[in-house]
Amino acid sequence: MNRSTSVQTLLGGLQWLFFMFANTVVVPLSIGVAFELSDGEVAAALQRAFILTGAASALQALFGHRYPLLEGHSGMWWGMLLGMAASAPSLGLSLPEVGGALSLGILTSGIVTFLIGATGFSHMLARLFGPVVTCVYLFLLALQLTLLFFKGMLDYTPGHPVSVQVMLLSLLVAVLVIVVQAGKGPIRNYAVLLGIAVGWIGYSLWLASPVTVTGGSGGSDAGTGEAASSFLSLFPWGTPHLSWGIFLTAVLTGLLNASNNLAAIRGADELYGQKAGPGQFRRSFMLTGGFTVLGGAFGLVPYAPFTSTLGFLQTTGLLKRAPFLAGSAMFIVIGLVPPLGTHLSAMPLSVAQAVLFVAYWPLFGSALRVAAGLPLTNGMVLRMAGPVILGVSLMNIPAEAFLNLPPFIRPMVGNGLLMGVLVAVIAENGFVRSGRDGSSGDGTPIRPKVTDKRNNGISE
């Protein structure tokens, strides 16, 4: 029995490891390209990302919110940073100048997030980010991620046709994950692991060998040496300095990013059929703030609990913390041993994103369950549908459309998730003050009902 439990924990840990890797590896690579970092700096950023993500996730599960939720690079921050880097020429600033200003904003945002948790202000923030905001955030996050993963599984690049072979393999992998997860018995809990394993083997046999991320032109030895020397270097994006437009955008993004903590913990509450206490919220914010400060210092996208982990939990049924902690420990080891990270980086990203494309579908269910606890009056529908439709519309408009806007608000306006959540906060709290459509009359938002655990799609 003990041996069987250990094997299940190990296999579950491997699933978590691949999930963490697939959600992490693309972020430092894209940031490295956006800020024109050297090969060695990108390799060092990957190491730091693996170590800090594994450590942050484990600490949150042990001492923070105490749920098995990936603490990773925030999608809201990621989009804003890429947008800022792209707008550097129109801002009249160099990339190091933009990066330095962003670093200061991230450091400040991390300190603010830590203080929100330390002072107990997270309880007041929870009232500001009510169920309407949570529902809008979950819908927009699910749409943004599935769109991103669908493009990734096709290996789509604007201006270039997709490869038929890559498309067929990705679709086969996605169908495999759907069939396995819809089946019965323990094997359905390993749908993600099976999808990645079969897809990786199929890619190696059928298609050309995937490119290994080792840092390019300088060669692997040179890249490794440079990575070792820059592993602990501070502020690789640029020296911190104050630029008010960039600073204010970063701080606002950090405040709205708090919706990640609230939505993730509330979603986990519903999934586990329990309610997190004020202490769990406080510790979660403090840990997120602390690791955001570290991210700003070491050139990483700030951290937040991944609400999308709820979809992974529903897909795999890995509700216990032991496999999650095992996967977090493996991820830290990969960061400490660069050759392991180099080998794992050979995983075809189209395969990983095909698996994630399906794994995140249950996130829509989380949003629908939050909506089911709200009275669907005309006013309530407008407050939910308006921000969602606005966010989706902005997601489908190219960044070039906003070139005539002031540079410091351009990245924010072009971010559909950020704007949708911001409008939802204004709409919910503006209507709540009037005591209509979903308020108790005293300005307190109605909280979503907790549904029966038997209806959440997870096998006991």
Coordinates of C-alpha atoms in Angstrom, one line a residue:
M1 CA 0.0 0.0 0.0
N2 CA 2.8 2.4 0.9
R3 CA 4.7 1.5 -2.2
S4 CA 1.5 2.1 -4.3
T5 CA 1.0 5.5 -2.7
S6 CA 4.6 6.4 -3.4
V7 CA 4.3 5.5 -7.0
Q8 CA 1.1 7.5 -7.3
T9 CA 2.8 10.5 -5.7
L10 CA 5.8 10.2 -8.0
L11 CA 3.6 9.9 -11.1
G12 CA 1.4 12.8 -9.9
G13 CA 4.6 14.8 -9.2
L14 CA 5.8 14.2 -12.8
Q15 CA 2.5 15.6 -14.1
W16 CA 2.9 18.7 -11.9
L17 CA 6.4 19.0 -13.1
F18 CA 5.4 19.0 -16.8
F19 CA 2.5 21.4 -16.0
M20 CA 4.8 23.8 -14.2
F21 CA 7.4 23.6 -17.0
A22 CA 4.9 24.1 -19.8
N23 CA 3.5 27.2 -18.0
T24 CA 6.9 28.7 -17.2
V25 CA 9.4 28.1 -19.9
V26 CA 7.8 30.3 -22.6
V27 CA 7.6 33.4 -20.3
P28 CA 11.4 34.1 -19.8
L29 CA 12.1 33.2 -23.4
S30 CA 9.5 35.7 -24.7
I31 CA 10.7 38.4 -22.2
G32 CA 14.3 37.8 -23.3
V33 CA 13.4 38.4 -26.9
A34 CA 11.3 41.5 -26.1
F35 CA 14.1 43.1 -24.1
E36 CA 16.9 41.8 -26.4
L37 CA 18.7 40.0 -23.6
S38 CA 21.8 37.9 -24.3
D39 CA 21.7 34.2 -24.6
G40 CA 23.4 33.8 -21.2
E41 CA 21.0 36.2 -19.6
V42 CA 18.0 34.2 -21.0
A43 CA 19.5 30.9 -19.8
A44 CA 20.1 32.4 -16.3
A45 CA 16.5 33.7 -16.3
L46 CA 15.2 30.2 -17.0
Q47 CA 17.2 28.8 -14.1
R48 CA 15.9 31.5 -11.7
A49 CA 12.3 31.0 -13.0
F50 CA 12.4 27.3 -12.3
I51 CA 13.9 27.7 -8.8
L52 CA 11.6 30.6 -7.7
T53 CA 8.5 29.1 -9.2
G54 CA 9.1 25.8 -7.5
A55 CA 9.9 27.5 -4.2
A56 CA 6.9 29.9 -4.3
S57 CA 4.5 27.1 -5.2
A58 CA 5.7 24.9 -2.3
L59 CA 5.7 27.7 0.2
Q60 CA 2.2 28.7 -0.7
A61 CA 1.0 25.1 -0.4
L62 CA 2.7 24.7 3.0
F63 CA 2.3 28.1 4.6
G64 CA 0.3 30.4 2.4
H65 CA -3.2 29.6 1.1
R66 CA -2.4 25.9 1.6
Y67 CA -3.8 24.7 -1.7
P68 CA -2.0 22.9 -4.5
L69 CA -2.0 25.9 -6.9
L70 CA 0.9 26.9 -9.2
E71 CA 2.4 30.2 -8.1
G72 CA 3.8 31.3 -11.4
H73 CA 4.3 34.3 -13.8
S74 CA 1.1 36.3 -13.9
G75 CA -0.5 36.5 -17.4
M76 CA -1.7 40.0 -16.7
W77 CA 1.8 41.2 -15.9
W78 CA 3.3 39.2 -18.8
G79 CA 1.0 40.9 -21.4
M80 CA 1.7 44.3 -19.9
L81 CA 5.5 43.8 -20.0
L82 CA 5.5 42.6 -23.6
G83 CA 3.4 45.6 -24.6
M84 CA 5.7 48.0 -22.8
A85 CA 8.8 46.6 -24.5
A86 CA 7.1 46.8 -27.9
S87 CA 6.1 50.5 -27.3
A88 CA 9.7 51.5 -26.3
P89 CA 10.4 53.3 -29.6
S90 CA 7.1 55.3 -29.5
L91 CA 7.9 56.3 -25.9
G92 CA 11.2 57.6 -27.0
L93 CA 13.1 55.3 -24.6
S94 CA 15.6 52.6 -25.0
L95 CA 14.8 49.0 -23.8
P96 CA 17.1 49.3 -20.8
E97 CA 15.3 52.5 -19.8
V98 CA 11.9 51.0 -20.1
G99 CA 13.1 47.8 -18.3
G100 CA 14.6 49.8 -15.5
A101 CA 11.4 51.8 -15.0
L102 CA 9.4 48.6 -15.0
S103 CA 11.7 47.0 -12.5
L104 CA 11.0 49.9 -10.1
G105 CA 7.3 49.6 -10.6
I106 CA 7.4 45.8 -10.0
L107 CA 9.4 46.3 -6.8
T108 CA 6.9 48.8 -5.6
S109 CA 4.0 46.7 -6.5
G110 CA 5.5 43.7 -4.7
I111 CA 6.0 45.8 -1.5
V112 CA 2.4 47.0 -1.8
T113 CA 1.1 43.5 -2.2
F114 CA 3.1 42.3 0.8
L115 CA 1.7 45.1 2.9
I116 CA -1.8 44.3 1.8
G117 CA -1.4 40.9 3.2
A118 CA 0.6 42.0 6.3
T119 CA -2.0 44.6 7.3
G120 CA -5.0 42.5 6.7
F121 CA -6.2 44.8 3.9
S122 CA -6.7 41.8 1.7
H123 CA -10.1 41.3 3.5
M124 CA -11.2 44.8 2.3
L125 CA -9.8 44.1 -1.2
A126 CA -11.9 40.9 -1.3
R127 CA -15.0 43.1 -0.9
L128 CA -13.8 45.2 -3.9
F129 CA -13.2 42.2 -6.0
G130 CA -16.6 40.6 -5.6
P131 CA -18.2 37.6 -7.5
V132 CA -18.8 39.6 -10.7
V133 CA -15.1 40.5 -10.9
T134 CA -14.2 36.9 -10.2
C135 CA -16.6 35.6 -12.9
V136 CA -15.3 38.1 -15.5
Y137 CA -11.7 37.4 -14.7
L138 CA -12.2 33.6 -15.0
F139 CA -14.0 33.9 -18.3
L140 CA -11.4 36.3 -19.8
L141 CA -8.5 34.3 -18.4
A142 CA -9.9 31.1 -19.9
L143 CA -10.5 32.8 -23.3
Q144 CA -7.0 34.4 -23.3
L145 CA -5.2 31.2 -22.4
T146 CA -7.1 28.9 -24.8
L147 CA -6.5 31.3 -27.7
L148 CA -2.8 31.5 -26.8
F149 CA -2.5 27.7 -26.5
F150 CA -4.4 27.1 -29.7
K151 CA -2.0 29.3 -31.7
G152 CA 0.9 27.6 -29.9
M153 CA -0.3 24.1 -30.6
L154 CA -0.5 25.0 -34.3
D155 CA 2.9 26.6 -34.1
Y156 CA 1.3 29.6 -35.7
T157 CA 3.4 32.7 -36.6
P158 CA 1.7 35.7 -38.2
G159 CA 2.5 35.8 -41.9
H160 CA 3.4 32.2 -42.1
P161 CA 1.2 29.2 -42.9
V162 CA 0.9 26.4 -40.3
S163 CA 2.6 23.1 -40.7
V164 CA 0.0 20.4 -41.6
Q165 CA 2.1 17.7 -39.7
V166 CA 2.4 19.9 -36.6
M167 CA -1.4 20.6 -36.7
L168 CA -2.3 17.0 -37.1
L169 CA -0.1 15.8 -34.3
S170 CA -1.3 18.5 -32.0
L171 CA -5.0 17.7 -32.7
L172 CA -4.2 14.0 -32.1
V173 CA -2.6 14.8 -28.8
A174 CA -5.6 17.0 -27.8
V175 CA -8.0 14.2 -28.7
L176 CA -6.0 11.7 -26.7
V177 CA -6.1 13.9 -23.6
I178 CA -9.9 14.4 -24.1
V179 CA -10.5 10.6 -24.4
V180 CA -8.3 9.7 -21.4
Q181 CA -9.7 12.4 -19.2
A182 CA -13.3 11.3 -20.1
G183 CA -12.5 7.7 -19.3
K184 CA -12.9 5.8 -16.1
G185 CA -10.5 4.6 -13.5
P186 CA -7.2 6.0 -12.2
I187 CA -5.7 6.4 -15.7
R188 CA -7.9 9.5 -16.3
N189 CA -5.8 11.3 -13.6
Y190 CA -2.7 11.0 -15.8
A191 CA -4.2 12.5 -19.0
V192 CA -1.7 15.4 -19.1
L193 CA 1.3 13.1 -18.5
L194 CA 0.2 10.7 -21.2
G195 CA -0.5 13.4 -23.6
I196 CA 2.9 15.0 -23.2
A197 CA 4.7 11.6 -23.3
V198 CA 2.9 10.3 -26.4
G199 CA 3.1 13.7 -28.1
W200 CA 6.8 14.1 -27.4
I201 CA 7.6 10.6 -28.8
G202 CA 5.4 11.2 -31.8
Y203 CA 7.1 14.5 -32.5
S204 CA 10.5 12.9 -32.3
L205 CA 9.6 10.1 -34.7
W206 CA 7.4 12.0 -37.2
L207 CA 8.8 15.5 -37.3
A208 CA 12.1 17.2 -37.2
S209 CA 13.9 17.3 -33.8
P210 CA 12.7 20.3 -31.8
V211 CA 15.1 23.1 -31.1
T212 CA 16.8 22.9 -27.7
V213 CA 16.8 26.1 -25.7
T214 CA 20.4 26.6 -24.9
G215 CA 21.0 30.2 -25.9
G216 CA 21.8 30.2 -29.5
S217 CA 24.7 31.8 -31.3
G218 CA 27.3 31.6 -28.6
G219 CA 27.2 27.8 -28.4
S220 CA 26.0 25.8 -25.5
D221 CA 29.3 26.0 -23.6
A222 CA 29.5 29.7 -23.9
G223 CA 25.9 30.1 -23.1
T224 CA 26.3 27.9 -20.0
G225 CA 29.3 29.9 -18.8
E226 CA 27.5 33.2 -19.3
A227 CA 24.4 31.9 -17.6
A228 CA 26.5 30.8 -14.6
S229 CA 28.1 34.3 -14.3
S230 CA 24.7 36.1 -14.6
F231 CA 22.6 33.8 -12.5
L232 CA 22.6 36.1 -9.5
S233 CA 23.0 39.4 -11.4
L234 CA 20.4 42.0 -10.4
F235 CA 18.2 44.1 -12.7
P236 CA 19.1 42.5 -16.1
W237 CA 16.4 44.6 -17.8
G238 CA 18.0 47.9 -16.8
T239 CA 18.9 50.0 -13.8
P240 CA 15.7 51.0 -11.8
H241 CA 14.6 54.6 -12.2
L242 CA 11.4 56.6 -12.1
S243 CA 9.2 57.2 -15.2
W244 CA 5.8 58.2 -14.0
G245 CA 3.7 56.8 -16.8
I246 CA 5.4 53.4 -16.7
F247 CA 5.5 53.4 -12.9
L248 CA 1.7 54.1 -12.5
T249 CA 0.8 51.5 -15.1
A250 CA 2.9 48.9 -13.3
V251 CA 1.4 49.7 -9.9
L252 CA -2.2 49.6 -11.3
T253 CA -1.4 46.3 -12.9
G254 CA -0.1 45.0 -9.6
L255 CA -3.3 46.0 -7.8
L256 CA -5.5 44.4 -10.4
N257 CA -3.3 41.4 -10.3
A258 CA -4.6 40.8 -6.8
S259 CA -7.7 39.4 -8.5
N260 CA -5.5 36.3 -9.2
N261 CA -5.1 35.6 -5.5
L262 CA -8.7 36.1 -4.7
A263 CA -10.1 34.2 -7.7
A264 CA -7.7 31.3 -7.3
I265 CA -8.4 30.9 -3.5
R266 CA -12.2 31.3 -4.0
G267 CA -12.1 28.8 -6.8
A268 CA -10.1 26.3 -4.7
D269 CA -12.6 26.8 -1.9
E270 CA -15.4 25.8 -4.1
L271 CA -13.4 22.8 -5.5
Y272 CA -12.6 21.5 -2.1
G273 CA -15.9 22.4 -0.5
Q274 CA -14.4 24.5 2.2
K275 CA -13.7 28.2 3.0
A276 CA -10.3 29.8 3.4
G277 CA -9.8 31.9 6.5
P278 CA -8.5 35.4 6.7
G279 CA -5.0 34.1 7.6
Q280 CA -4.8 32.1 4.4
F281 CA -5.5 35.2 2.4
R282 CA -3.0 37.3 4.3
R283 CA -0.2 34.8 4.0
S284 CA -0.9 34.3 0.3
F285 CA -0.6 38.0 -0.4
M286 CA 2.6 38.3 1.6
L287 CA 4.2 35.4 -0.2
T288 CA 3.1 36.7 -3.6
G289 CA 4.4 40.1 -2.8
G290 CA 7.7 38.7 -1.6
F291 CA 8.3 36.7 -4.7
T292 CA 7.2 39.6 -6.9
V293 CA 9.9 41.7 -5.3
L294 CA 12.4 38.9 -6.1
G295 CA 11.0 38.8 -9.7
G296 CA 11.6 42.5 -10.1
A297 CA 15.1 42.3 -8.9
F298 CA 16.1 39.2 -11.0
G299 CA 14.3 40.2 -14.2
L300 CA 11.3 37.8 -14.0
V301 CA 7.6 38.4 -14.6
P302 CA 5.9 39.0 -11.3
Y303 CA 4.1 36.1 -9.5
A304 CA 0.5 35.2 -8.7
P305 CA -1.4 32.0 -8.0
F306 CA -2.5 30.5 -11.3
T307 CA -6.3 30.4 -11.4
S308 CA -5.9 28.2 -14.4
T309 CA -4.6 25.5 -12.0
L310 CA -8.2 24.9 -11.2
G311 CA -8.7 23.4 -14.6
F312 CA -5.7 21.2 -14.3
L313 CA -6.9 19.9 -10.9
Q314 CA -10.3 19.1 -12.4
T315 CA -8.7 17.4 -15.4
T316 CA -6.3 15.2 -13.4
G317 CA -8.0 14.8 -10.0
L318 CA -4.7 15.5 -8.2
L319 CA -6.2 17.2 -5.3
K320 CA -3.7 16.1 -2.7
R321 CA -0.7 18.3 -1.8
A322 CA 1.9 15.5 -1.8
P323 CA 2.2 15.2 -5.6
F324 CA 2.2 19.0 -5.9
L325 CA 5.1 19.3 -3.4
A326 CA 7.0 16.5 -5.2
G327 CA 6.6 18.3 -8.5
S328 CA 7.7 21.6 -7.0
A329 CA 10.8 20.0 -5.6
M330 CA 11.6 18.4 -9.0
F331 CA 11.2 21.8 -10.6
I332 CA 13.7 23.4 -8.1
V333 CA 16.2 20.6 -8.9
I334 CA 15.9 21.2 -12.6
G335 CA 16.7 24.9 -12.0
L336 CA 19.7 24.0 -9.8
V337 CA 21.0 21.5 -12.4
P338 CA 21.2 23.3 -15.8
P339 CA 21.7 20.1 -17.9
L340 CA 18.3 18.8 -16.7
G341 CA 16.6 22.0 -17.7
T342 CA 18.4 22.0 -21.1
H343 CA 17.1 18.4 -21.7
L344 CA 13.5 19.2 -20.6
S345 CA 13.6 22.4 -22.8
A346 CA 13.8 20.1 -25.8
M347 CA 10.1 19.3 -25.3
P348 CA 8.2 20.5 -28.3
L349 CA 6.2 23.5 -27.2
S350 CA 3.4 22.7 -29.7
V351 CA 2.8 19.4 -27.9
A352 CA 2.9 21.0 -24.4
Q353 CA 0.4 23.7 -25.5
A354 CA -1.9 21.1 -27.2
V355 CA -2.2 19.4 -23.8
L356 CA -2.7 22.7 -21.9
F357 CA -5.3 23.7 -24.5
V358 CA -7.5 20.9 -23.3
A359 CA -6.4 20.9 -19.7
Y360 CA -7.8 24.5 -19.2
W361 CA -11.3 23.9 -20.6
P362 CA -12.7 23.2 -17.1
L363 CA -11.8 26.8 -16.2
F364 CA -15.0 27.8 -18.0
G365 CA -16.8 25.6 -15.6
S366 CA -15.3 27.5 -12.6
A367 CA -16.6 30.8 -14.1
L368 CA -20.1 29.3 -14.8
R369 CA -20.3 28.0 -11.2
V370 CA -19.5 31.5 -9.9
A371 CA -22.2 33.0 -12.2
A372 CA -24.7 30.3 -11.0
G373 CA -24.6 31.9 -7.5
L374 CA -25.6 35.3 -8.8
P375 CA -29.2 36.6 -9.6
L376 CA -29.3 36.9 -13.4
T377 CA -31.3 40.1 -13.5
N378 CA -30.8 42.5 -16.4
G379 CA -28.4 44.7 -14.5
M380 CA -26.4 41.7 -13.4
V381 CA -26.1 40.4 -16.9
L382 CA -24.9 43.8 -18.2
R383 CA -22.3 44.0 -15.4
M384 CA -20.9 40.6 -16.4
A385 CA -21.4 40.6 -20.1
G386 CA -20.1 44.1 -20.7
P387 CA -16.6 43.6 -19.3
V388 CA -16.3 40.2 -20.9
I389 CA -17.3 41.4 -24.4
L390 CA -15.0 44.5 -24.0
G391 CA -12.1 42.3 -23.0
V392 CA -12.6 39.8 -25.8
S393 CA -13.0 42.6 -28.3
L394 CA -9.7 44.2 -27.2
M395 CA -8.0 40.8 -27.4
N396 CA -8.8 40.7 -31.1
I397 CA -7.5 44.2 -31.9
P398 CA -3.9 44.5 -32.9
A399 CA -1.7 46.7 -30.8
E400 CA -1.0 49.0 -33.8
A401 CA -4.6 50.2 -33.5
F402 CA -3.8 52.2 -30.4
L403 CA -0.7 54.1 -31.7
N404 CA -2.4 57.4 -31.4
L405 CA -3.1 57.0 -27.7
P406 CA -0.8 58.5 -25.1
P407 CA 2.2 56.0 -24.8
F408 CA 1.9 55.4 -21.1
I409 CA -1.7 54.1 -21.3
R410 CA -1.3 52.2 -24.6
P411 CA -0.2 48.9 -23.1
M412 CA -3.0 49.0 -20.5
V413 CA -5.8 49.8 -23.0
G414 CA -4.5 47.1 -25.4
N415 CA -4.7 44.4 -22.7
G416 CA -8.1 42.8 -22.9
L417 CA -7.8 40.9 -19.6
L418 CA -6.6 44.0 -17.7
M419 CA -9.3 46.3 -19.1
G420 CA -12.1 43.8 -18.7
V421 CA -11.2 43.3 -15.0
L422 CA -10.9 47.0 -14.4
V423 CA -14.3 47.7 -15.9
A424 CA -15.8 44.8 -13.9
V425 CA -14.4 46.4 -10.7
I426 CA -16.0 49.7 -11.5
A427 CA -19.3 48.2 -12.7
E428 CA -19.7 45.9 -9.7
N429 CA -18.9 48.4 -7.0
G430 CA -20.7 51.3 -8.7
F431 CA -24.0 49.3 -8.9
V432 CA -23.4 47.7 -5.4
R433 CA -23.3 51.2 -3.9
S434 CA -26.8 51.8 -5.1
G435 CA -28.0 48.6 -3.5
R436 CA -29.3 47.0 -6.8
D437 CA -28.9 43.8 -8.7
G438 CA -26.9 41.5 -6.5
S439 CA -26.3 43.6 -3.4
S440 CA -27.9 43.0 0.0
G441 CA -28.9 46.6 0.1
D442 CA -26.1 47.7 2.4
G443 CA -23.4 47.6 -0.3
T444 CA -22.3 44.0 0.4
P445 CA -21.9 41.9 -2.7
I446 CA -23.7 38.5 -2.8
R447 CA -21.1 35.8 -2.7
P448 CA -21.4 32.8 -5.0
K449 CA -23.0 29.7 -3.7
V450 CA -20.9 26.7 -3.2
T451 CA -22.1 23.8 -5.3
D452 CA -22.1 20.2 -4.4
K453 CA -18.6 18.6 -4.8
R454 CA -20.3 15.8 -6.8
N455 CA -20.9 18.2 -9.6
N456 CA -17.4 19.6 -10.1
G457 CA -16.3 16.9 -12.5
I458 CA -13.7 15.3 -10.2
S459 CA -13.6 11.7 -9.3
E460 CA -13.4 11.1 -5.6

